[in-house]
Amino acid sequence: MQRREFIAGGIATLCLSRTAFAVAESMVSPRLQVAATSPWLANGIAVTPGGDLFLNFPRFRGHEKSPALARVTPSGPAPFPGNHWNEWKPGNEGLDSLVNVNACHNFGDGLLWVVDQGAPQGKSPSKGAAKLVAFDIATGKAVKVIRFDEKALPQGGAPNDLRIQDNLVYVTDSGLGGVIIHDLNTGETIRRLSGSALLRKPEGLAQKGYNGRILEDKAGKRPTVHSDVIEVSPDGQWFYYATPTGPLYRIPTASLKDNRLSDEALERHIEKVADIPSIGGSAIDAAGNIYLSNVEKRSVDLLQPDGTLKTLIQDERLITPDALVITDGWIYVPAPQIEHLADNNKGNDATHGPWSVYRFPYST
């Protein structure tokens, strides 16, 4: 299966205000449309071939009271599937409920795939709570639950996002750095490049927000997110990944699957693709173009196979743009305002509802 996602006084004040207004106006693109709004912080969206929209809501500090997953209805997001999976409360182990969903996807297979980290931000999940769940979109039934043992996801690990290619599910671990690969046919799960320096946030790079502001909490602690962004090339030959600070790397999927290669040997197969700005999410199209949510510019950028990087759209509403979806001539992009969370904004949570997911026309 291949993802389809594919402002002093007097006259001076007047002049300054007009200038500021002109700048702000120039950063609002008429091509950018609101696709969905939510009273809760949403950082991921899934779009079905029929046009149904689903949102996921990570439980960041201060945002624990949202549902974990919802379908967008004419009256707003409604918890999906609407049973015990949406009834997690603090103290619940979270084995059969959704606790902290960081991503949701539809690959055109009638299923809604979700990545549940198994515990709210800053907490350790119970054994088996970190999981992948595939829901039948028509019935809401959980048709597959993939749990991780300590070998696949050691303590401190955090499943971040997934892609599916043929029978293989690829998952990035943003807690420790690493790649988890699950075979849907055999049920076997392996872990690769665990803790490799090339899958961890580079020491010399800081995760940034708009205009390059360095993200940090009230104590000056900066976020340390490891392998996060993930893509698989349309032909299934390359696995792409990045931390939110970059760089963007790739490695042959054949190498990742070769159990004869140790992690040390596997590192020698990793290629640097490009230095990139701080990003929230990505997507890849059928031609191998990679789309990046540029947090520093509030834009969506296009990285072409020849290394050319250009801005597709820039808009002041794209506050910390995150996971991208390409489908039916549109690029969907959530704006979850993550750079304004307390942990990223010197202890001050400046996020505000409603949260929006946008879209703009896409063409190759």
PDB file of C-alpha atoms in Angstrom, residues 8-277:
ATOM      1  CA  ALA A   8       5.359  56.281  18.538  1.00  0.00           C
ATOM      2  CA  GLY A   9       2.735  58.603  17.860  1.00  0.00           C
ATOM      3  CA  GLY A  10       1.063  60.919  15.287  1.00  0.00           C
ATOM      4  CA  ILE A  11       1.805  60.534  11.602  1.00  0.00           C
ATOM      5  CA  ALA A  12       4.639  58.090  12.276  1.00  0.00           C
ATOM      6  CA  THR A  13       2.160  55.740  13.943  1.00  0.00           C
ATOM      7  CA  LEU A  14      -0.166  55.893  10.972  1.00  0.00           C
ATOM      8  CA  CYS A  15       2.630  55.101   8.537  1.00  0.00           C
ATOM      9  CA  LEU A  16       3.913  52.216  10.626  1.00  0.00           C
ATOM     10  CA  SER A  17       0.450  50.776  11.044  1.00  0.00           C
ATOM     11  CA  ARG A  18      -0.181  50.895   7.316  1.00  0.00           C
ATOM     12  CA  THR A  19       3.136  49.197   6.690  1.00  0.00           C
ATOM     13  CA  ALA A  20       2.434  46.489   9.244  1.00  0.00           C
ATOM     14  CA  PHE A  21      -1.025  45.969   7.766  1.00  0.00           C
ATOM     15  CA  ALA A  22       0.426  45.660   4.277  1.00  0.00           C
ATOM     16  CA  VAL A  23       2.975  43.085   5.439  1.00  0.00           C
ATOM     17  CA  ALA A  24       0.321  41.070   7.275  1.00  0.00           C
ATOM     18  CA  GLU A  25      -2.028  41.257   4.293  1.00  0.00           C
ATOM     19  CA  SER A  26       0.730  40.073   1.955  1.00  0.00           C
ATOM     20  CA  MET A  27       1.174  36.971   4.097  1.00  0.00           C
ATOM     21  CA  VAL A  28      -2.416  35.807   3.724  1.00  0.00           C
ATOM     22  CA  SER A  29      -2.851  33.724   0.604  1.00  0.00           C
ATOM     23  CA  PRO A  30      -6.275  33.541  -1.044  1.00  0.00           C
ATOM     24  CA  ARG A  31      -5.348  30.006  -2.140  1.00  0.00           C
ATOM     25  CA  LEU A  32      -5.359  28.813   1.468  1.00  0.00           C
ATOM     26  CA  GLN A  33      -8.761  27.505   2.516  1.00  0.00           C
ATOM     27  CA  VAL A  34     -10.028  26.321   5.896  1.00  0.00           C
ATOM     28  CA  ALA A  35     -10.682  22.595   5.604  1.00  0.00           C
ATOM     29  CA  ALA A  36     -11.697  21.969   9.235  1.00  0.00           C
ATOM     30  CA  THR A  37     -11.737  23.687  12.636  1.00  0.00           C
ATOM     31  CA  SER A  38     -11.534  22.196  16.093  1.00  0.00           C
ATOM     32  CA  PRO A  39     -11.876  23.339  19.712  1.00  0.00           C
ATOM     33  CA  TRP A  40      -8.874  21.098  20.464  1.00  0.00           C
ATOM     34  CA  LEU A  41      -5.268  21.171  19.302  1.00  0.00           C
ATOM     35  CA  ALA A  42      -5.066  18.985  16.191  1.00  0.00           C
ATOM     36  CA  ASN A  43      -1.708  18.196  14.613  1.00  0.00           C
ATOM     37  CA  GLY A  44      -2.733  15.480  12.154  1.00  0.00           C
ATOM     38  CA  ILE A  45      -5.391  14.871   9.527  1.00  0.00           C
ATOM     39  CA  ALA A  46      -6.427  11.889   7.429  1.00  0.00           C
ATOM     40  CA  VAL A  47      -8.500  12.268   4.260  1.00  0.00           C
ATOM     41  CA  THR A  48     -10.363   9.350   2.683  1.00  0.00           C
ATOM     42  CA  PRO A  49     -10.941   8.939  -1.078  1.00  0.00           C
ATOM     43  CA  GLY A  50     -14.574   9.891  -0.428  1.00  0.00           C
ATOM     44  CA  GLY A  51     -13.551  13.155   1.258  1.00  0.00           C
ATOM     45  CA  ASP A  52     -14.147  12.220   4.902  1.00  0.00           C
ATOM     46  CA  LEU A  53     -11.775  14.011   7.300  1.00  0.00           C
ATOM     47  CA  PHE A  54     -10.354  12.687  10.555  1.00  0.00           C
ATOM     48  CA  LEU A  55      -8.287  14.632  13.114  1.00  0.00           C
ATOM     49  CA  ASN A  56      -6.001  13.481  15.893  1.00  0.00           C
ATOM     50  CA  PHE A  57      -5.332  15.367  19.136  1.00  0.00           C
ATOM     51  CA  PRO A  58      -2.047  14.794  20.995  1.00  0.00           C
ATOM     52  CA  ARG A  59      -2.271  15.271  24.737  1.00  0.00           C
ATOM     53  CA  PHE A  60       0.405  17.902  25.276  1.00  0.00           C
ATOM     54  CA  ARG A  61       0.757  19.451  28.737  1.00  0.00           C
ATOM     55  CA  GLY A  62      -2.274  21.689  29.250  1.00  0.00           C
ATOM     56  CA  HIS A  63      -4.208  19.944  26.484  1.00  0.00           C
ATOM     57  CA  GLU A  64      -5.134  16.672  28.150  1.00  0.00           C
ATOM     58  CA  LYS A  65      -8.930  17.082  28.034  1.00  0.00           C
ATOM     59  CA  SER A  66      -9.435  16.578  24.329  1.00  0.00           C
ATOM     60  CA  PRO A  67     -10.530  13.337  22.700  1.00  0.00           C
ATOM     61  CA  ALA A  68      -7.702  11.495  20.979  1.00  0.00           C
ATOM     62  CA  LEU A  69      -9.322  11.005  17.576  1.00  0.00           C
ATOM     63  CA  ALA A  70     -12.362  12.444  15.780  1.00  0.00           C
ATOM     64  CA  ARG A  71     -14.267  12.450  12.517  1.00  0.00           C
ATOM     65  CA  VAL A  72     -15.115  15.882  11.099  1.00  0.00           C
ATOM     66  CA  THR A  73     -18.902  16.312  10.837  1.00  0.00           C
ATOM     67  CA  PRO A  74     -21.038  19.310   9.738  1.00  0.00           C
ATOM     68  CA  SER A  75     -21.434  20.237  13.429  1.00  0.00           C
ATOM     69  CA  GLY A  76     -17.733  19.823  14.224  1.00  0.00           C
ATOM     70  CA  PRO A  77     -15.337  17.021  15.238  1.00  0.00           C
ATOM     71  CA  ALA A  78     -17.062  14.008  16.800  1.00  0.00           C
ATOM     72  CA  PRO A  79     -15.006  11.412  18.720  1.00  0.00           C
ATOM     73  CA  PHE A  80     -14.204   8.383  16.582  1.00  0.00           C
ATOM     74  CA  PRO A  81     -14.928   5.520  16.886  1.00  0.00           C
ATOM     75  CA  GLY A  82     -16.994   6.762  19.844  1.00  0.00           C
ATOM     76  CA  ASN A  83     -16.670   3.848  22.263  1.00  0.00           C
ATOM     77  CA  HIS A  84     -14.096   2.727  24.844  1.00  0.00           C
ATOM     78  CA  TRP A  85     -11.309   3.769  22.498  1.00  0.00           C
ATOM     79  CA  ASN A  86     -12.241   7.411  23.192  1.00  0.00           C
ATOM     80  CA  GLU A  87     -12.808   7.060  26.931  1.00  0.00           C
ATOM     81  CA  TRP A  88      -9.258   7.264  28.325  1.00  0.00           C
ATOM     82  CA  LYS A  89      -8.861   9.154  31.612  1.00  0.00           C
ATOM     83  CA  PRO A  90      -5.784   9.734  33.804  1.00  0.00           C
ATOM     84  CA  GLY A  91      -5.069   6.562  35.749  1.00  0.00           C
ATOM     85  CA  ASN A  92      -6.246   4.321  32.920  1.00  0.00           C
ATOM     86  CA  GLU A  93      -3.450   2.102  31.598  1.00  0.00           C
ATOM     87  CA  GLY A  94      -4.513   2.846  28.042  1.00  0.00           C
ATOM     88  CA  LEU A  95      -4.246  -0.687  26.719  1.00  0.00           C
ATOM     89  CA  ASP A  96      -7.606  -0.562  24.922  1.00  0.00           C
ATOM     90  CA  SER A  97      -8.104   3.187  24.682  1.00  0.00           C
ATOM     91  CA  LEU A  98      -6.378   5.935  22.731  1.00  0.00           C
ATOM     92  CA  VAL A  99      -4.160   8.000  25.005  1.00  0.00           C
ATOM     93  CA  ASN A 100      -1.861  10.287  23.030  1.00  0.00           C
ATOM     94  CA  VAL A 101      -2.373  10.029  19.276  1.00  0.00           C
ATOM     95  CA  ASN A 102       0.379  11.781  17.343  1.00  0.00           C
ATOM     96  CA  ALA A 103      -0.644  10.803  13.794  1.00  0.00           C
ATOM     97  CA  CYS A 104      -3.534   9.411  11.772  1.00  0.00           C
ATOM     98  CA  HIS A 105      -3.554   8.204   8.177  1.00  0.00           C
ATOM     99  CA  ASN A 106      -5.714   6.644   5.506  1.00  0.00           C
ATOM    100  CA  PHE A 107      -3.915   4.801   2.724  1.00  0.00           C
ATOM    101  CA  GLY A 108      -6.998   4.204   0.581  1.00  0.00           C
ATOM    102  CA  ASP A 109      -7.574   0.797   2.167  1.00  0.00           C
ATOM    103  CA  GLY A 110     -10.727   1.590   4.154  1.00  0.00           C
ATOM    104  CA  LEU A 111      -8.729   1.786   7.377  1.00  0.00           C
ATOM    105  CA  LEU A 112      -7.790   4.656   9.646  1.00  0.00           C
ATOM    106  CA  TRP A 113      -4.317   4.050  11.041  1.00  0.00           C
ATOM    107  CA  VAL A 114      -3.329   5.846  14.252  1.00  0.00           C
ATOM    108  CA  VAL A 115      -0.069   6.112  16.200  1.00  0.00           C
ATOM    109  CA  ASP A 116      -0.706   6.149  19.951  1.00  0.00           C
ATOM    110  CA  GLN A 117       2.288   6.995  22.152  1.00  0.00           C
ATOM    111  CA  GLY A 118       0.383   5.461  25.063  1.00  0.00           C
ATOM    112  CA  ALA A 119       0.844   8.247  27.655  1.00  0.00           C
ATOM    113  CA  PRO A 120       0.354  12.025  27.846  1.00  0.00           C
ATOM    114  CA  GLN A 121       3.405  14.193  27.205  1.00  0.00           C
ATOM    115  CA  GLY A 122       5.989  13.812  29.941  1.00  0.00           C
ATOM    116  CA  LYS A 123       4.634  10.486  31.211  1.00  0.00           C
ATOM    117  CA  SER A 124       5.823   6.928  30.681  1.00  0.00           C
ATOM    118  CA  PRO A 125       3.334   4.561  29.025  1.00  0.00           C
ATOM    119  CA  SER A 126       2.171   1.325  30.630  1.00  0.00           C
ATOM    120  CA  LYS A 127       3.461  -1.841  29.033  1.00  0.00           C
ATOM    121  CA  GLY A 128       1.570  -2.358  25.760  1.00  0.00           C
ATOM    122  CA  ALA A 129      -0.059   1.093  25.745  1.00  0.00           C
ATOM    123  CA  ALA A 130       2.183   2.440  22.985  1.00  0.00           C
ATOM    124  CA  LYS A 131       0.607   0.985  19.866  1.00  0.00           C
ATOM    125  CA  LEU A 132      -0.624   1.268  16.310  1.00  0.00           C
ATOM    126  CA  VAL A 133      -4.352   0.774  15.756  1.00  0.00           C
ATOM    127  CA  ALA A 134      -6.144   0.342  12.428  1.00  0.00           C
ATOM    128  CA  PHE A 135      -9.875   1.126  12.547  1.00  0.00           C
ATOM    129  CA  ASP A 136     -12.394   0.114   9.918  1.00  0.00           C
ATOM    130  CA  ILE A 137     -13.672   3.514   8.798  1.00  0.00           C
ATOM    131  CA  ALA A 138     -17.136   2.188   7.965  1.00  0.00           C
ATOM    132  CA  THR A 139     -17.762   0.402  11.275  1.00  0.00           C
ATOM    133  CA  GLY A 140     -15.270   1.901  13.730  1.00  0.00           C
ATOM    134  CA  LYS A 141     -14.068  -1.576  14.636  1.00  0.00           C
ATOM    135  CA  ALA A 142     -10.398  -1.955  15.555  1.00  0.00           C
ATOM    136  CA  VAL A 143      -9.302  -4.574  13.037  1.00  0.00           C
ATOM    137  CA  LYS A 144      -5.615  -4.527  13.949  1.00  0.00           C
ATOM    138  CA  VAL A 145      -3.683  -3.527  17.078  1.00  0.00           C
ATOM    139  CA  ILE A 146       0.112  -3.638  16.921  1.00  0.00           C
ATOM    140  CA  ARG A 147       1.840  -3.380  20.285  1.00  0.00           C
ATOM    141  CA  PHE A 148       5.559  -2.967  20.900  1.00  0.00           C
ATOM    142  CA  ASP A 149       7.636  -5.034  23.270  1.00  0.00           C
ATOM    143  CA  GLU A 150      10.721  -3.614  25.017  1.00  0.00           C
ATOM    144  CA  LYS A 151      12.986  -4.845  22.232  1.00  0.00           C
ATOM    145  CA  ALA A 152      11.056  -2.941  19.555  1.00  0.00           C
ATOM    146  CA  LEU A 153      10.395   0.092  21.756  1.00  0.00           C
ATOM    147  CA  PRO A 154      12.767   0.373  24.729  1.00  0.00           C
ATOM    148  CA  GLN A 155      11.925   2.539  27.730  1.00  0.00           C
ATOM    149  CA  GLY A 156      12.080   6.181  26.680  1.00  0.00           C
ATOM    150  CA  GLY A 157      11.007   5.415  23.124  1.00  0.00           C
ATOM    151  CA  ALA A 158       8.017   7.159  21.519  1.00  0.00           C
ATOM    152  CA  PRO A 159       6.416   6.004  18.240  1.00  0.00           C
ATOM    153  CA  ASN A 160       5.946   9.173  16.223  1.00  0.00           C
ATOM    154  CA  ASP A 161       4.614   8.524  12.741  1.00  0.00           C
ATOM    155  CA  LEU A 162       4.181   5.726  10.220  1.00  0.00           C
ATOM    156  CA  ARG A 163       4.136   4.897   6.538  1.00  0.00           C
ATOM    157  CA  ILE A 164       3.024   1.648   4.882  1.00  0.00           C
ATOM    158  CA  GLN A 165       4.670   0.176   1.798  1.00  0.00           C
ATOM    159  CA  ASP A 166       3.366  -3.177   0.570  1.00  0.00           C
ATOM    160  CA  ASN A 167       3.264  -5.420   3.643  1.00  0.00           C
ATOM    161  CA  LEU A 168       5.632  -3.335   5.777  1.00  0.00           C
ATOM    162  CA  VAL A 169       4.765  -0.680   8.350  1.00  0.00           C
ATOM    163  CA  TYR A 170       7.613   1.773   8.985  1.00  0.00           C
ATOM    164  CA  VAL A 171       7.550   3.761  12.255  1.00  0.00           C
ATOM    165  CA  THR A 172       9.928   6.450  13.547  1.00  0.00           C
ATOM    166  CA  ASP A 173      10.875   6.581  17.233  1.00  0.00           C
ATOM    167  CA  SER A 174      11.240  10.239  18.277  1.00  0.00           C
ATOM    168  CA  GLY A 175      12.018   9.414  21.896  1.00  0.00           C
ATOM    169  CA  LEU A 176      15.316   7.593  21.445  1.00  0.00           C
ATOM    170  CA  GLY A 177      15.915   7.688  17.709  1.00  0.00           C
ATOM    171  CA  GLY A 178      15.342   4.581  15.641  1.00  0.00           C
ATOM    172  CA  VAL A 179      13.202   2.845  13.026  1.00  0.00           C
ATOM    173  CA  ILE A 180      10.619   0.163  13.801  1.00  0.00           C
ATOM    174  CA  ILE A 181       9.508  -2.116  10.969  1.00  0.00           C
ATOM    175  CA  HIS A 182       6.477  -4.381  11.307  1.00  0.00           C
ATOM    176  CA  ASP A 183       5.631  -7.051   8.767  1.00  0.00           C
ATOM    177  CA  LEU A 184       1.841  -7.275   8.354  1.00  0.00           C
ATOM    178  CA  ASN A 185       2.112 -10.741   6.822  1.00  0.00           C
ATOM    179  CA  THR A 186       4.278 -12.440   9.427  1.00  0.00           C
ATOM    180  CA  GLY A 187       3.588 -10.267  12.468  1.00  0.00           C
ATOM    181  CA  GLU A 188       7.341  -9.855  13.015  1.00  0.00           C
ATOM    182  CA  THR A 189       8.639  -6.529  14.343  1.00  0.00           C
ATOM    183  CA  ILE A 190      12.275  -5.419  14.165  1.00  0.00           C
ATOM    184  CA  ARG A 191      14.108  -2.305  15.377  1.00  0.00           C
ATOM    185  CA  ARG A 192      16.907  -0.700  13.379  1.00  0.00           C
ATOM    186  CA  LEU A 193      19.476   2.046  13.994  1.00  0.00           C
ATOM    187  CA  SER A 194      18.490   2.247  17.643  1.00  0.00           C
ATOM    188  CA  GLY A 195      19.967   5.353  19.231  1.00  0.00           C
ATOM    189  CA  SER A 196      22.211   6.052  16.236  1.00  0.00           C
ATOM    190  CA  ALA A 197      23.646   9.577  16.278  1.00  0.00           C
ATOM    191  CA  LEU A 198      22.329  10.007  12.738  1.00  0.00           C
ATOM    192  CA  LEU A 199      18.761   9.474  13.988  1.00  0.00           C
ATOM    193  CA  ARG A 200      19.064  11.813  16.970  1.00  0.00           C
ATOM    194  CA  LYS A 201      18.740  15.606  17.002  1.00  0.00           C
ATOM    195  CA  PRO A 202      22.140  17.066  16.144  1.00  0.00           C
ATOM    196  CA  GLU A 203      23.771  18.672  19.188  1.00  0.00           C
ATOM    197  CA  GLY A 204      24.528  21.918  17.345  1.00  0.00           C
ATOM    198  CA  LEU A 205      21.016  22.519  16.032  1.00  0.00           C
ATOM    199  CA  ALA A 206      18.094  24.070  17.919  1.00  0.00           C
ATOM    200  CA  GLN A 207      14.442  23.521  17.103  1.00  0.00           C
ATOM    201  CA  LYS A 208      13.007  26.853  15.995  1.00  0.00           C
ATOM    202  CA  GLY A 209       9.671  28.607  15.587  1.00  0.00           C
ATOM    203  CA  TYR A 210       8.545  31.522  13.457  1.00  0.00           C
ATOM    204  CA  ASN A 211      11.345  33.845  12.296  1.00  0.00           C
ATOM    205  CA  GLY A 212      13.909  31.550  13.860  1.00  0.00           C
ATOM    206  CA  ARG A 213      12.877  31.915  17.507  1.00  0.00           C
ATOM    207  CA  ILE A 214      14.530  29.137  19.504  1.00  0.00           C
ATOM    208  CA  LEU A 215      11.999  27.000  21.333  1.00  0.00           C
ATOM    209  CA  GLU A 216      12.545  26.510  25.086  1.00  0.00           C
ATOM    210  CA  ASP A 217      10.587  26.207  28.326  1.00  0.00           C
ATOM    211  CA  LYS A 218      10.671  28.586  31.317  1.00  0.00           C
ATOM    212  CA  ALA A 219      13.881  26.975  32.587  1.00  0.00           C
ATOM    213  CA  GLY A 220      15.583  27.334  29.225  1.00  0.00           C
ATOM    214  CA  LYS A 221      15.316  23.652  28.380  1.00  0.00           C
ATOM    215  CA  ARG A 222      15.012  23.073  24.664  1.00  0.00           C
ATOM    216  CA  PRO A 223      13.010  20.275  23.016  1.00  0.00           C
ATOM    217  CA  THR A 224      14.966  17.193  22.051  1.00  0.00           C
ATOM    218  CA  VAL A 225      12.982  15.330  19.428  1.00  0.00           C
ATOM    219  CA  HIS A 226      14.766  12.616  17.513  1.00  0.00           C
ATOM    220  CA  SER A 227      13.787  10.770  14.297  1.00  0.00           C
ATOM    221  CA  ASP A 228      10.360  12.182  13.499  1.00  0.00           C
ATOM    222  CA  VAL A 229       9.504  12.997   9.884  1.00  0.00           C
ATOM    223  CA  ILE A 230       9.176   9.900   7.720  1.00  0.00           C
ATOM    224  CA  GLU A 231       8.538   9.099   4.054  1.00  0.00           C
ATOM    225  CA  VAL A 232       8.972   6.116   1.745  1.00  0.00           C
ATOM    226  CA  SER A 233       9.655   6.763  -1.947  1.00  0.00           C
ATOM    227  CA  PRO A 234       6.863   5.846  -4.391  1.00  0.00           C
ATOM    228  CA  ASP A 235       8.871   2.899  -5.709  1.00  0.00           C
ATOM    229  CA  GLY A 236       9.545   1.659  -2.197  1.00  0.00           C
ATOM    230  CA  GLN A 237      13.313   1.855  -2.654  1.00  0.00           C
ATOM    231  CA  TRP A 238      14.140   4.667  -0.215  1.00  0.00           C
ATOM    232  CA  PHE A 239      13.262   5.429   3.389  1.00  0.00           C
ATOM    233  CA  TYR A 240      13.480   9.172   4.225  1.00  0.00           C
ATOM    234  CA  TYR A 241      13.603  10.613   7.725  1.00  0.00           C
ATOM    235  CA  ALA A 242      14.527  13.767   9.654  1.00  0.00           C
ATOM    236  CA  THR A 243      14.464  15.251  13.103  1.00  0.00           C
ATOM    237  CA  PRO A 244      12.439  18.507  13.352  1.00  0.00           C
ATOM    238  CA  THR A 245      15.727  20.438  12.993  1.00  0.00           C
ATOM    239  CA  GLY A 246      16.976  18.445   9.996  1.00  0.00           C
ATOM    240  CA  PRO A 247      18.976  17.390   8.137  1.00  0.00           C
ATOM    241  CA  LEU A 248      16.886  15.172   5.868  1.00  0.00           C
ATOM    242  CA  TYR A 249      18.442  11.748   5.308  1.00  0.00           C
ATOM    243  CA  ARG A 250      17.590   8.641   3.336  1.00  0.00           C
ATOM    244  CA  ILE A 251      18.579   4.982   3.392  1.00  0.00           C
ATOM    245  CA  PRO A 252      17.711   2.101   1.030  1.00  0.00           C
ATOM    246  CA  THR A 253      14.799   0.091   2.369  1.00  0.00           C
ATOM    247  CA  ALA A 254      16.640  -3.035   1.243  1.00  0.00           C
ATOM    248  CA  SER A 255      19.417  -2.181   3.687  1.00  0.00           C
ATOM    249  CA  LEU A 256      16.971  -1.558   6.513  1.00  0.00           C
ATOM    250  CA  LYS A 257      15.448  -4.984   5.940  1.00  0.00           C
ATOM    251  CA  ASP A 258      18.787  -6.799   5.688  1.00  0.00           C
ATOM    252  CA  ASN A 259      19.250  -8.521   9.040  1.00  0.00           C
ATOM    253  CA  ARG A 260      22.818  -9.395   8.090  1.00  0.00           C
ATOM    254  CA  LEU A 261      23.748  -5.722   8.537  1.00  0.00           C
ATOM    255  CA  SER A 262      24.484  -4.552  12.066  1.00  0.00           C
ATOM    256  CA  ASP A 263      23.328  -1.074  13.042  1.00  0.00           C
ATOM    257  CA  GLU A 264      26.935   0.096  12.770  1.00  0.00           C
ATOM    258  CA  ALA A 265      27.177  -1.266   9.237  1.00  0.00           C
ATOM    259  CA  LEU A 266      23.732   0.100   8.411  1.00  0.00           C
ATOM    260  CA  GLU A 267      24.828   3.652   9.274  1.00  0.00           C
ATOM    261  CA  ARG A 268      27.216   3.553   6.316  1.00  0.00           C
ATOM    262  CA  HIS A 269      24.206   3.209   3.990  1.00  0.00           C
ATOM    263  CA  ILE A 270      22.641   6.488   5.198  1.00  0.00           C
ATOM    264  CA  GLU A 271      22.826   9.413   2.765  1.00  0.00           C
ATOM    265  CA  LYS A 272      22.304  13.084   3.595  1.00  0.00           C
ATOM    266  CA  VAL A 273      19.678  14.545   1.260  1.00  0.00           C
ATOM    267  CA  ALA A 274      19.532  18.200   2.339  1.00  0.00           C
ATOM    268  CA  ASP A 275      19.864  20.667   5.179  1.00  0.00           C
ATOM    269  CA  ILE A 276      16.377  21.907   5.950  1.00  0.00           C
ATOM    270  CA  PRO A 277      14.729  24.481   8.234  1.00  0.00           C
TER     271      PRO A 277
END
